[in-house]
Amino acid sequence: MKIPFTSAAQAFAGVAFASTALLAAQTPPANTGAALFVQNCAFCHGRDAGGGEEGPDLTRSKLVAEDVGGDKIGPVVLNGRQEKGMPRFKLADQEVKDLAAFIHEQKKLAESQKGGRRGVDAADLQTGNAEAGKKYFNGAGKCANCHSPTGDLAAVGSRLVGLRLEQQLLYPRGTVASVVVTLPNGNKLTGKLAFKDEFHIGIYDSNGWYHSWPVSAVKFAIDAPADAHAELLGQYTDDDIHNLMAYLQTLR
Ligand code: HEC
Ligand code: HEC
């Protein structure tokens, strides 16, 4: 299969909407927060509000943390932030309240999950020890295996501030796994992972074309370097994070 990037994106959008309809059909009270969220928000923020390609993780949002019954979430939803990619929605007061309740529920869930780590408060970001952070960076943290304070992380402390920096440290986003697919005839194709489940793998090649195969028909190797961060999460203590944050903030 070879179809241009845009129609692949549309095909994915189609899949998303089809499964949305399915889920809505399985969830009888269509006006609950969960159903509203799946219909209107999940496409960007993820089904569990944990963030997606197009929208941030709402379970770690400061605004959500400060929200009471939709008083902060409501204005964002009703007005949007259109220049930043958040559209505006016409919803009734009760619908906004239901949505807010759902988001708060997801936040609680995310925080209770094993390996889930609560965001540190903005005030905490100043409490670390930069020297200790530097030591951890070059030593036990193994950060220096992949990063350099004068290379890729140069000026990271100006580029990303506060909670945004911490979010990237804990859960780097915007990284795309690269894939090498070996076809039955031995040819290799390199690209960016577009899709993968038990049965199919899809990639975008360097020209933006989408290709997909049954997983049984090809060999492939997926390289997702940011996975290292997920593994590291279990090892950081809160002190390590505070110290690292203090250190990273000195990289300006
Ligand atoms: C087309 C993608 C898209 C859709 C659909 C969408 N959002 Fe967003 N949303 C965004 C983006 C992008 C931002 C970040 C805007 C910014 O950086 O200020 C955002 C921000 C937010 C924020 C503010 C988070 C913060 O910490 O400042 C809330 C709350 C929110 N969205 C809730 C919702 C809800 C509820 C829905 C469904 C009714 C929804 N969004 C639908 C893209 C989307
Ligand atoms: C095995 C490799 C690897 C290790 C080890 C690693 N990282 Fe990363 N890190 C990555 C990748 C890949 C990204 C995503 C790069 C990107 O978005 O451009 C990333 C992203 C980041 C970012 C966001 C950078 C940005 O420009 O947005 C920060 C900050 C960061 N890492 C800090 C750390 C720290 C601190 C450690 C050690 C505790 C660490 N990393 C360990 C691979 C690694």
CSV table of C-alpha atoms and ligand atoms in Angstrom, one decimal:
chain,number,residue,atom,x,y,z
A,1,MET,CA,0.0,0.0,0.0
A,2,LYS,CA,1.3,3.4,-0.9
A,3,ILE,CA,-0.7,6.5,-0.3
A,4,PRO,CA,0.3,10.1,0.2
A,5,PHE,CA,0.9,11.4,3.7
A,6,THR,CA,-2.3,13.5,3.7
A,7,SER,CA,-4.6,10.8,2.8
A,8,ALA,CA,-2.9,8.5,5.3
A,9,ALA,CA,-3.6,11.1,7.9
A,10,GLN,CA,-7.2,11.3,6.8
A,11,ALA,CA,-7.4,7.5,6.9
A,12,PHE,CA,-6.2,7.6,10.5
A,13,ALA,CA,-8.7,10.3,11.3
A,14,GLY,CA,-11.4,8.1,9.8
A,15,VAL,CA,-10.3,5.2,12.0
A,16,ALA,CA,-10.4,7.5,15.1
A,17,PHE,CA,-13.9,8.6,14.3
A,18,ALA,CA,-15.1,5.1,13.5
A,19,SER,CA,-13.9,3.9,16.9
A,20,THR,CA,-15.3,6.9,18.6
A,21,ALA,CA,-18.7,6.0,17.2
A,22,LEU,CA,-18.2,2.4,18.4
A,23,LEU,CA,-17.2,3.6,21.9
A,24,ALA,CA,-20.1,6.0,22.1
A,25,ALA,CA,-22.4,3.1,21.1
A,26,GLN,CA,-21.1,1.0,23.9
A,27,THR,CA,-21.5,3.8,26.5
A,28,PRO,CA,-25.2,4.4,26.9
A,29,PRO,CA,-25.5,7.9,28.6
A,30,ALA,CA,-24.0,9.8,25.7
A,31,ASN,CA,-23.9,13.1,27.7
A,32,THR,CA,-21.5,11.9,30.4
A,33,GLY,CA,-18.1,13.6,30.7
A,34,ALA,CA,-16.4,10.5,29.4
A,35,ALA,CA,-18.5,10.3,26.2
A,36,LEU,CA,-18.1,14.0,25.6
A,37,PHE,CA,-14.4,13.8,26.1
A,38,VAL,CA,-14.0,10.9,23.7
A,39,GLN,CA,-16.1,12.8,21.1
A,40,ASN,CA,-14.5,16.2,21.4
A,41,CYS,CA,-11.2,16.1,23.1
A,42,ALA,CA,-9.6,12.6,22.9
A,43,PHE,CA,-8.4,13.1,19.4
A,44,CYS,CA,-5.9,15.7,20.6
A,45,HIS,CA,-5.6,15.1,24.4
A,46,GLY,CA,-5.7,11.2,24.3
A,47,ARG,CA,-8.6,9.1,25.5
A,48,ASP,CA,-7.4,9.2,29.1
A,49,ALA,CA,-6.6,12.9,28.9
A,50,GLY,CA,-2.9,11.9,29.2
A,51,GLY,CA,-1.9,13.9,26.1
A,52,GLY,CA,-1.6,13.1,22.4
A,53,GLU,CA,0.1,14.2,19.3
A,54,GLU,CA,-1.9,17.5,19.2
A,55,GLY,CA,-2.7,18.4,22.7
A,56,PRO,CA,-0.9,18.4,26.1
A,57,ASP,CA,-1.3,16.0,29.0
A,58,LEU,CA,-4.3,17.4,31.0
A,59,THR,CA,-3.6,15.1,34.0
A,60,ARG,CA,-0.4,17.1,34.6
A,61,SER,CA,-1.8,20.5,33.8
A,62,LYS,CA,-1.4,23.1,36.4
A,63,LEU,CA,-4.6,24.7,35.2
A,64,VAL,CA,-6.5,21.5,35.8
A,65,ALA,CA,-4.9,21.1,39.2
A,66,GLU,CA,-6.3,24.5,40.1
A,67,ASP,CA,-9.7,23.9,38.6
A,68,VAL,CA,-12.8,23.6,40.8
A,69,GLY,CA,-15.9,22.2,39.0
A,70,GLY,CA,-14.9,23.6,35.6
A,71,ASP,CA,-14.1,27.2,36.6
A,72,LYS,CA,-10.7,27.1,35.0
A,73,ILE,CA,-11.3,24.4,32.4
A,74,GLY,CA,-14.6,26.0,31.2
A,75,PRO,CA,-13.1,29.2,29.8
A,76,VAL,CA,-10.4,27.3,27.9
A,77,VAL,CA,-12.9,25.0,26.3
A,78,LEU,CA,-15.5,27.8,25.5
A,79,ASN,CA,-12.9,30.3,24.2
A,80,GLY,CA,-10.2,28.0,22.9
A,81,ARG,CA,-6.7,29.2,22.4
A,82,GLN,CA,-6.9,29.1,18.7
A,83,GLU,CA,-3.5,30.5,17.9
A,84,LYS,CA,-2.1,27.5,19.9
A,85,GLY,CA,-4.2,24.8,18.3
A,86,MET,CA,-6.9,24.5,21.0
A,87,PRO,CA,-10.3,25.0,19.2
A,88,ARG,CA,-13.3,26.6,20.9
A,89,PHE,CA,-16.4,24.5,21.7
A,90,LYS,CA,-20.0,25.4,22.1
A,91,LEU,CA,-21.1,23.4,25.1
A,92,ALA,CA,-23.7,23.8,27.8
A,93,ASP,CA,-22.7,24.6,31.4
A,94,GLN,CA,-23.6,21.1,32.5
A,95,GLU,CA,-21.5,19.6,29.7
A,96,VAL,CA,-18.5,21.6,30.8
A,97,LYS,CA,-19.0,20.5,34.4
A,98,ASP,CA,-19.2,16.8,33.2
A,99,LEU,CA,-16.1,17.2,31.1
A,100,ALA,CA,-14.2,18.8,34.0
A,101,ALA,CA,-15.3,15.9,36.3
A,102,PHE,CA,-14.0,13.4,33.8
A,103,ILE,CA,-10.7,15.2,33.5
A,104,HIS,CA,-10.3,15.3,37.3
A,105,GLU,CA,-11.1,11.6,37.5
A,106,GLN,CA,-8.4,10.8,34.9
A,107,LYS,CA,-6.0,13.0,36.8
A,108,LYS,CA,-6.6,10.9,40.0
A,109,LEU,CA,-6.2,7.7,38.1
A,110,ALA,CA,-3.0,8.8,36.4
A,111,GLU,CA,-1.6,9.8,39.8
A,112,SER,CA,-2.5,6.5,41.4
A,113,GLN,CA,-0.9,4.4,38.7
A,114,LYS,CA,2.3,2.6,39.4
A,115,GLY,CA,5.2,4.4,37.9
A,116,GLY,CA,3.1,7.5,37.5
A,117,ARG,CA,4.9,10.5,39.0
A,118,ARG,CA,3.1,13.7,40.1
A,119,GLY,CA,4.5,16.8,38.6
A,120,VAL,CA,6.6,18.8,41.0
A,121,ASP,CA,5.3,22.2,41.9
A,122,ALA,CA,6.8,25.3,40.2
A,123,ALA,CA,8.1,26.4,43.6
A,124,ASP,CA,9.9,23.1,44.0
A,125,LEU,CA,11.8,23.7,40.8
A,126,GLN,CA,14.1,26.1,42.6
A,127,THR,CA,14.9,23.8,45.5
A,128,GLY,CA,17.4,21.5,43.9
A,129,ASN,CA,21.2,21.6,44.1
A,130,ALA,CA,22.7,22.3,40.6
A,131,GLU,CA,26.1,20.7,41.5
A,132,ALA,CA,24.5,17.5,42.7
A,133,GLY,CA,22.4,17.5,39.5
A,134,LYS,CA,25.4,17.9,37.3
A,135,LYS,CA,27.1,15.0,39.1
A,136,TYR,CA,24.0,12.8,38.6
A,137,PHE,CA,23.8,13.9,35.0
A,138,ASN,CA,27.3,12.7,34.3
A,139,GLY,CA,27.3,9.8,36.7
A,140,ALA,CA,24.5,7.6,38.0
A,141,GLY,CA,21.8,9.2,35.8
A,142,LYS,CA,23.7,8.1,32.6
A,143,CYS,CA,22.2,11.2,31.0
A,144,ALA,CA,25.6,12.0,29.4
A,145,ASN,CA,25.3,8.8,27.4
A,146,CYS,CA,22.8,10.5,25.2
A,147,HIS,CA,23.0,14.2,26.0
A,148,SER,CA,25.6,16.9,26.1
A,149,PRO,CA,25.2,20.2,28.0
A,150,THR,CA,27.0,22.0,25.3
A,151,GLY,CA,25.4,20.0,22.4
A,152,ASP,CA,21.7,19.1,22.2
A,153,LEU,CA,20.9,20.4,25.7
A,154,ALA,CA,22.8,23.7,25.2
A,155,ALA,CA,20.4,26.5,26.3
A,156,VAL,CA,17.7,24.0,27.2
A,157,GLY,CA,17.2,26.1,30.4
A,158,SER,CA,16.2,29.1,28.2
A,159,ARG,CA,14.3,27.1,25.6
A,160,LEU,CA,12.1,25.3,28.1
A,161,VAL,CA,11.2,26.8,31.4
A,162,GLY,CA,9.7,25.6,34.6
A,163,LEU,CA,7.1,22.9,34.3
A,164,ARG,CA,7.6,22.6,30.6
A,165,LEU,CA,11.2,21.6,31.2
A,166,GLU,CA,10.3,19.2,33.8
A,167,GLN,CA,7.7,17.6,31.6
A,168,GLN,CA,10.2,17.1,28.8
A,169,LEU,CA,12.6,15.7,31.3
A,170,LEU,CA,10.1,13.1,32.6
A,171,TYR,CA,8.2,12.4,29.4
A,172,PRO,CA,9.9,13.8,26.3
A,173,ARG,CA,7.4,14.3,23.6
A,174,GLY,CA,7.7,15.0,19.9
A,175,THR,CA,10.1,12.2,19.4
A,176,VAL,CA,9.4,9.8,16.6
A,177,ALA,CA,10.7,6.3,16.5
A,178,SER,CA,12.7,5.4,13.5
A,179,VAL,CA,12.2,2.1,11.8
A,180,VAL,CA,14.2,0.0,9.4
A,181,VAL,CA,12.0,-2.5,7.5
A,182,THR,CA,13.6,-5.4,5.6
A,183,LEU,CA,11.4,-6.5,2.8
A,184,PRO,CA,11.1,-10.1,1.6
A,185,ASN,CA,13.4,-9.4,-1.3
A,186,GLY,CA,16.1,-8.2,1.1
A,187,ASN,CA,15.7,-4.4,0.4
A,188,LYS,CA,15.7,-2.2,3.4
A,189,LEU,CA,13.5,0.8,3.9
A,190,THR,CA,14.1,3.4,6.6
A,191,GLY,CA,11.4,5.7,7.9
A,192,LYS,CA,9.5,7.0,10.8
A,193,LEU,CA,7.0,4.8,12.6
A,194,ALA,CA,3.5,5.8,11.7
A,195,PHE,CA,1.5,2.9,13.0
A,196,LYS,CA,2.1,-0.5,14.7
A,197,ASP,CA,-0.2,-3.0,16.1
A,198,GLU,CA,-0.2,-6.8,16.4
A,199,PHE,CA,-0.9,-7.2,12.7
A,200,HIS,CA,0.5,-4.3,10.7
A,201,ILE,CA,3.3,-1.9,10.7
A,202,GLY,CA,3.2,1.4,8.8
A,203,ILE,CA,6.0,3.9,8.2
A,204,TYR,CA,6.5,7.3,6.5
A,205,ASP,CA,9.5,7.2,4.2
A,206,SER,CA,11.8,10.1,3.8
A,207,ASN,CA,9.6,11.6,1.1
A,208,GLY,CA,6.6,11.4,3.3
A,209,TRP,CA,5.0,8.4,1.7
A,210,TYR,CA,3.1,6.0,3.8
A,211,HIS,CA,3.8,2.3,3.5
A,212,SER,CA,2.4,-0.6,5.4
A,213,TRP,CA,2.8,-4.3,5.6
A,214,PRO,CA,1.5,-7.3,7.6
A,215,VAL,CA,4.0,-7.8,10.4
A,216,SER,CA,4.4,-11.4,9.3
A,217,ALA,CA,5.6,-10.3,5.8
A,218,VAL,CA,8.6,-8.2,6.8
A,219,LYS,CA,11.4,-7.9,9.4
A,220,PHE,CA,11.7,-4.6,11.2
A,221,ALA,CA,13.7,-2.9,13.9
A,222,ILE,CA,12.2,0.0,15.8
A,223,ASP,CA,14.5,2.4,17.5
A,224,ALA,CA,12.8,4.6,20.1
A,225,PRO,CA,15.5,6.3,22.0
A,226,ALA,CA,13.2,8.3,24.3
A,227,ASP,CA,12.1,4.9,25.8
A,228,ALA,CA,15.2,5.4,28.0
A,229,HIS,CA,13.3,8.1,29.8
A,230,ALA,CA,10.4,5.8,30.6
A,231,GLU,CA,12.9,3.3,32.1
A,232,LEU,CA,14.7,6.0,34.0
A,233,LEU,CA,11.5,7.2,35.6
A,234,GLY,CA,11.4,4.3,38.0
A,235,GLN,CA,14.9,5.2,39.2
A,236,TYR,CA,14.7,8.9,39.8
A,237,THR,CA,14.1,10.0,43.4
A,238,ASP,CA,12.4,13.3,43.9
A,239,ASP,CA,15.8,14.7,45.0
A,240,ASP,CA,17.4,13.6,41.8
A,241,ILE,CA,14.7,15.4,39.8
A,242,HIS,CA,15.0,18.6,41.8
A,243,ASN,CA,18.8,18.5,41.4
A,244,LEU,CA,18.6,17.8,37.7
A,245,MET,CA,16.1,20.6,37.2
A,246,ALA,CA,18.4,23.0,39.1
A,247,TYR,CA,21.3,21.9,36.9
A,248,LEU,CA,19.4,22.0,33.6
A,249,GLN,CA,18.2,25.5,34.5
A,250,THR,CA,21.8,26.6,34.5
A,251,LEU,CA,22.2,25.6,30.9
A,252,ARG,CA,21.3,28.9,29.3
B,1,HEC,C1,-7.4,20.1,17.8
B,1,HEC,C2,-6.8,19.7,19.1
B,1,HEC,C3,-7.5,19.9,20.4
B,1,HEC,C4,-8.8,19.5,20.7
B,1,HEC,C5,-9.8,18.8,19.9
B,1,HEC,C6,-8.9,19.9,22.1
B,1,HEC,N1,-7.8,20.5,22.6
B,1,HEC,FE1,-7.5,21.2,24.5
B,1,HEC,N2,-5.7,21.9,23.9
B,1,HEC,C7,-5.1,21.7,22.7
B,1,HEC,C8,-3.8,22.4,22.7
B,1,HEC,C9,-2.8,22.4,21.5
B,1,HEC,C10,-3.7,23.0,24.0
B,1,HEC,C11,-2.5,23.8,24.5
B,1,HEC,C12,-2.7,25.2,24.2
B,1,HEC,C13,-1.6,26.1,24.8
B,1,HEC,O1,-0.4,25.8,24.7
B,1,HEC,O2,-2.0,27.1,25.5
B,1,HEC,C14,-4.9,22.7,24.7
B,1,HEC,C15,-5.1,23.1,26.0
B,1,HEC,C16,-6.2,22.7,26.8
B,1,HEC,C17,-6.3,23.0,28.2
B,1,HEC,C18,-5.4,23.9,29.0
B,1,HEC,C19,-4.3,23.1,29.6
B,1,HEC,C20,-3.3,24.0,30.3
B,1,HEC,O3,-2.6,23.4,31.2
B,1,HEC,O4,-3.2,25.2,30.0
B,1,HEC,C21,-7.5,22.4,28.6
B,1,HEC,C22,-8.1,22.4,30.0
B,1,HEC,C23,-8.0,21.7,27.4
B,1,HEC,N3,-7.2,21.9,26.3
B,1,HEC,C24,-9.2,20.9,27.4
B,1,HEC,C25,-9.8,20.4,26.3
B,1,HEC,C26,-11.1,19.8,26.3
B,1,HEC,C27,-11.9,19.6,27.5
B,1,HEC,C28,-11.4,19.5,25.0
B,1,HEC,C29,-12.6,18.9,24.5
B,1,HEC,C30,-13.9,19.6,24.7
B,1,HEC,C31,-10.2,19.9,24.2
B,1,HEC,N4,-9.3,20.5,25.0
B,1,HEC,C32,-10.1,19.7,22.8
B,1,HEC,C33,-5.6,21.0,21.6
B,1,HEC,C34,-6.9,20.5,21.6
B,2,HEC,C1,19.3,6.4,25.9
B,2,HEC,C2,19.3,7.8,25.7
B,2,HEC,C3,18.8,8.8,26.7
B,2,HEC,C4,19.2,8.9,28.0
B,2,HEC,C5,20.0,7.9,28.9
B,2,HEC,C6,18.6,10.1,28.6
B,2,HEC,N1,17.9,10.7,27.6
B,2,HEC,FE1,17.0,12.5,27.7
B,2,HEC,N2,16.3,12.3,25.8
B,2,HEC,C7,16.6,11.3,25.0
B,2,HEC,C8,15.8,11.5,23.7
B,2,HEC,C9,15.8,10.6,22.5
B,2,HEC,C10,15.1,12.7,23.9
B,2,HEC,C11,14.2,13.3,22.9
B,2,HEC,C12,15.0,14.3,22.1
B,2,HEC,C13,14.2,15.3,21.4
B,2,HEC,O1,13.1,15.5,21.7
B,2,HEC,O2,14.9,16.0,20.6
B,2,HEC,C14,15.4,13.2,25.2
B,2,HEC,C15,14.9,14.4,25.7
B,2,HEC,C16,15.4,15.0,26.9
B,2,HEC,C17,15.0,16.3,27.3
B,2,HEC,C18,14.2,17.3,26.5
B,2,HEC,C19,15.1,18.0,25.6
B,2,HEC,C20,14.5,19.0,24.7
B,2,HEC,O3,15.2,19.6,23.9
B,2,HEC,O4,13.2,19.0,24.7
B,2,HEC,C21,15.7,16.5,28.5
B,2,HEC,C22,15.7,17.8,29.3
B,2,HEC,C23,16.4,15.3,28.8
B,2,HEC,N3,16.2,14.4,27.8
B,2,HEC,C24,17.1,15.1,30.0
B,2,HEC,C25,17.7,13.9,30.3
B,2,HEC,C26,18.3,13.7,31.6
B,2,HEC,C27,18.5,14.7,32.7
B,2,HEC,C28,18.7,12.4,31.6
B,2,HEC,C29,19.4,11.6,32.7
B,2,HEC,C30,18.7,11.5,33.9
B,2,HEC,C31,18.4,11.8,30.3
B,2,HEC,N4,17.8,12.8,29.6
B,2,HEC,C32,18.7,10.5,29.9
B,2,HEC,C33,17.4,10.2,25.2
B,2,HEC,C34,18.0,10.0,26.4
